[in-house]
Coordinates of C-alpha atoms in Angstrom, one line a residue:
X24 CA -27.5 -38.7 7.4
X25 CA -28.9 -36.8 4.6
X26 CA -29.3 -38.1 1.0
X27 CA -29.2 -35.6 -1.8
X28 CA -30.4 -36.7 -5.2
X29 CA -28.7 -34.3 -7.5
X30 CA -29.6 -35.8 -10.9
X31 CA -27.2 -35.4 -13.8
X32 CA -24.6 -32.8 -13.0
X33 CA -21.3 -31.8 -14.4
X34 CA -18.3 -33.4 -12.8
X35 CA -16.0 -30.5 -11.9
X36 CA -18.6 -28.2 -10.1
X37 CA -19.7 -31.3 -8.1
X38 CA -16.1 -32.1 -7.1
X39 CA -15.5 -28.5 -6.0
X40 CA -18.7 -28.5 -4.0
X41 CA -17.6 -31.7 -2.2
X42 CA -14.3 -30.0 -1.3
X43 CA -16.1 -26.9 -0.1
X44 CA -18.6 -28.9 2.0
X45 CA -15.7 -30.9 3.6
X46 CA -13.6 -27.8 4.3
X47 CA -16.6 -26.0 5.9
X48 CA -18.0 -28.8 8.0
X49 CA -18.1 -28.6 11.8
X50 CA -18.4 -31.5 14.3
X51 CA -22.2 -30.9 14.2
X52 CA -22.5 -31.1 10.3
X53 CA -24.7 -34.0 9.2
X54 CA -23.1 -36.7 7.0
X55 CA -24.4 -36.7 3.5
X56 CA -24.7 -39.1 0.5
X57 CA -24.9 -37.4 -2.9
X58 CA -26.4 -39.5 -5.6
X59 CA -25.6 -38.3 -9.1
X60 CA -25.0 -39.1 -12.8
X61 CA -22.3 -37.3 -14.8
X62 CA -21.9 -36.4 -18.5
X63 CA -19.0 -38.3 -20.1
X64 CA -15.7 -37.6 -18.3
X65 CA -12.4 -39.5 -17.4
X66 CA -11.1 -38.8 -13.9
X67 CA -7.5 -39.3 -13.1
X68 CA -6.6 -39.9 -9.4
X69 CA -3.7 -38.4 -7.5
X70 CA -1.3 -41.2 -8.5
X71 CA -2.9 -41.5 -11.9
X72 CA -0.6 -42.0 -14.9
X73 CA -1.5 -40.5 -18.2
X74 CA -0.3 -43.6 -20.1
X75 CA -3.4 -45.4 -18.8
X76 CA -5.4 -43.1 -21.1
X77 CA -4.9 -44.9 -24.4
X78 CA -6.3 -42.4 -26.9
X79 CA -8.3 -39.2 -27.3
X80 CA -11.9 -40.1 -27.9
X81 CA -13.2 -36.6 -27.3
X82 CA -14.0 -37.1 -23.6
X83 CA -12.5 -34.6 -21.2
X84 CA -9.9 -35.7 -18.7
X85 CA -10.0 -34.2 -15.2
X86 CA -7.1 -34.6 -12.8
X87 CA -8.5 -34.9 -9.3
X88 CA -7.6 -35.5 -5.6
X89 CA -8.9 -39.0 -4.9
X90 CA -6.9 -42.1 -4.7
X91 CA -6.6 -44.5 -7.6
X92 CA -5.9 -44.4 -11.3
X93 CA -8.2 -43.5 -14.2
X94 CA -11.9 -44.3 -14.5
X95 CA -14.8 -43.3 -16.6
X96 CA -18.1 -41.6 -15.6
X97 CA -21.0 -41.3 -17.9
X98 CA -24.8 -41.3 -18.3
X99 CA -26.4 -44.5 -17.1
X100 CA -23.9 -45.0 -14.2
X101 CA -24.9 -44.2 -10.6
X102 CA -22.3 -42.3 -8.6
X103 CA -22.6 -41.9 -4.8
X104 CA -20.4 -39.5 -3.0
X105 CA -19.9 -40.2 0.7
X106 CA -19.3 -37.1 2.8
X107 CA -18.7 -38.6 6.2
X108 CA -17.1 -37.6 9.4
X109 CA -15.0 -40.8 10.0
X110 CA -13.8 -39.6 13.4
X111 CA -17.3 -39.2 14.6
X112 CA -18.4 -42.6 13.1
X113 CA -15.2 -44.1 14.6
X114 CA -14.5 -45.8 11.3
X115 CA -11.0 -46.2 9.8
X116 CA -10.4 -45.7 6.0
X117 CA -9.9 -49.5 5.4
X118 CA -13.2 -50.2 7.2
X119 CA -15.0 -47.6 5.0
X120 CA -13.6 -49.2 1.8
X121 CA -14.8 -52.6 3.0
X122 CA -18.2 -51.1 3.9
X123 CA -18.7 -49.6 0.5
X124 CA -17.6 -52.8 -1.3
X125 CA -19.9 -54.9 1.0
X126 CA -22.9 -52.6 0.3
X127 CA -22.4 -53.1 -3.4
X128 CA -21.9 -56.9 -3.0
X129 CA -25.1 -57.1 -0.9
X130 CA -27.1 -55.0 -3.3
X131 CA -26.1 -57.3 -6.2
X132 CA -26.8 -60.4 -4.2
X133 CA -30.3 -59.0 -3.4
X134 CA -30.7 -58.7 -7.2
X135 CA -29.6 -62.3 -7.8
X136 CA -26.0 -61.6 -8.9
X137 CA -22.9 -63.0 -7.1
X138 CA -20.1 -60.4 -6.9
X139 CA -16.9 -60.1 -5.0
X140 CA -13.6 -58.3 -4.3
X141 CA -10.2 -58.8 -5.9
X142 CA -7.0 -58.6 -3.7
X143 CA -5.2 -55.4 -4.2
X144 CA -7.7 -54.0 -6.6
X145 CA -10.5 -51.9 -4.9
X146 CA -13.9 -52.2 -6.4
X147 CA -16.4 -54.9 -7.0
X148 CA -16.3 -57.6 -9.7
X149 CA -18.7 -60.1 -11.2
X150 CA -16.5 -62.9 -12.4
X151 CA -13.5 -61.2 -14.0
X152 CA -15.4 -58.1 -15.0
X153 CA -15.5 -54.9 -12.9
X154 CA -18.9 -53.5 -12.2
X155 CA -18.2 -50.8 -9.6
X156 CA -15.2 -48.6 -8.9
X157 CA -14.4 -46.6 -5.8
X158 CA -12.0 -43.9 -4.8
X159 CA -11.8 -41.7 -1.7
X160 CA -10.1 -38.6 -0.3
X161 CA -9.8 -38.1 3.4
X162 CA -9.3 -34.6 4.7
X163 CA -9.3 -33.7 8.5
X164 CA -10.8 -37.1 9.3
X165 CA -13.7 -36.6 6.8
X166 CA -14.3 -38.4 3.5
X167 CA -15.4 -37.3 0.1
X168 CA -15.5 -38.9 -3.4
X169 CA -17.1 -42.4 -3.3
X170 CA -18.3 -45.1 -5.7
X171 CA -19.5 -45.6 -9.2
X172 CA -21.7 -48.5 -10.3
X173 CA -22.3 -49.3 -13.9
X174 CA -26.0 -49.6 -14.5
X175 CA -27.2 -49.0 -18.1
X176 CA -24.5 -47.1 -20.0
X177 CA -22.4 -47.1 -23.1
X178 CA -19.3 -49.0 -21.9
X179 CA -17.3 -48.3 -25.0
X180 CA -15.3 -45.4 -23.5
X181 CA -13.7 -47.9 -21.0
X182 CA -11.9 -49.3 -24.1
X183 CA -10.0 -45.9 -24.3
X184 CA -8.4 -46.4 -20.9
X185 CA -6.8 -49.1 -18.7
X186 CA -9.6 -49.0 -16.1
X187 CA -8.1 -48.3 -12.7
X188 CA -4.7 -48.9 -14.2
X189 CA -5.3 -52.5 -15.3
X190 CA -4.7 -53.2 -19.0
X191 CA -7.5 -55.2 -20.7
X192 CA -9.7 -55.2 -17.6
X193 CA -13.2 -56.1 -18.6
X194 CA -16.1 -54.1 -17.3
X195 CA -19.8 -55.0 -17.0
X196 CA -23.0 -53.4 -15.8
X197 CA -26.3 -54.4 -14.1
X198 CA -28.4 -54.2 -17.3
X199 CA -26.2 -56.9 -18.9
X200 CA -26.8 -59.1 -15.9
X201 CA -30.6 -59.0 -16.2
X202 CA -31.1 -56.5 -13.4
X203 CA -33.9 -54.1 -14.7
X204 CA -33.1 -51.1 -12.5
X205 CA -32.6 -47.5 -13.6
X206 CA -29.5 -45.7 -12.2
X207 CA -31.9 -43.7 -9.8
X208 CA -33.5 -47.0 -8.6
X209 CA -30.1 -48.6 -8.2
X210 CA -28.9 -45.5 -6.2
X211 CA -31.8 -45.9 -3.8
X212 CA -31.0 -49.5 -3.1
X213 CA -27.3 -48.7 -2.7
X214 CA -28.0 -45.9 -0.3
X215 CA -30.0 -48.3 1.9
X216 CA -27.1 -50.8 1.9
X217 CA -24.5 -48.1 2.6
X218 CA -26.4 -46.9 5.6
X219 CA -26.8 -50.4 6.9
X220 CA -23.1 -51.1 6.6
X221 CA -22.2 -47.8 8.3
X222 CA -24.7 -48.4 11.1
X223 CA -23.3 -51.9 11.7
X224 CA -19.7 -50.6 11.9
X225 CA -20.6 -47.6 14.0
X226 CA -23.0 -49.5 16.3

């Protein structure tokens, strides 16, 4: 598995690059994790409803092809895209979602923060506040899109949406929980936990 650290990149070109990578892969193509930050953008999933965007705060809205509703990406959030051949890994989509959530939960536990899941609401929560969102697209047995972990960002744009379709959902971030990591450092830890989870399920 290859890890690509792409830094701060615009959302739409990165999304199209994921589509192209997935469309062009062969059975021999290595799996990749892309670690990025994005400038401010709201992304609206396939089933996403515009009414979950509560007002225009000057942030672009991009309608995309992952599952899920609306979320926000911005500087200070680490985003990891998982470009995986699930058939080769012999992992089902539900297992992959669980693996991603568990990697985030284990990372936070390592940093002294207890986190968990909520039934029917993918992502990871600390108490009643969401700290990480996830959304995937599977095409020809291969995944793209991935997870977003709030690290040290301006959380105010979340107030302009119903995060993931939930009105009034609180959001939090690692910097508010006393975890002194940069997005890049958090990304390194998360990649390690993701690989561990995928190895366990594949092995």
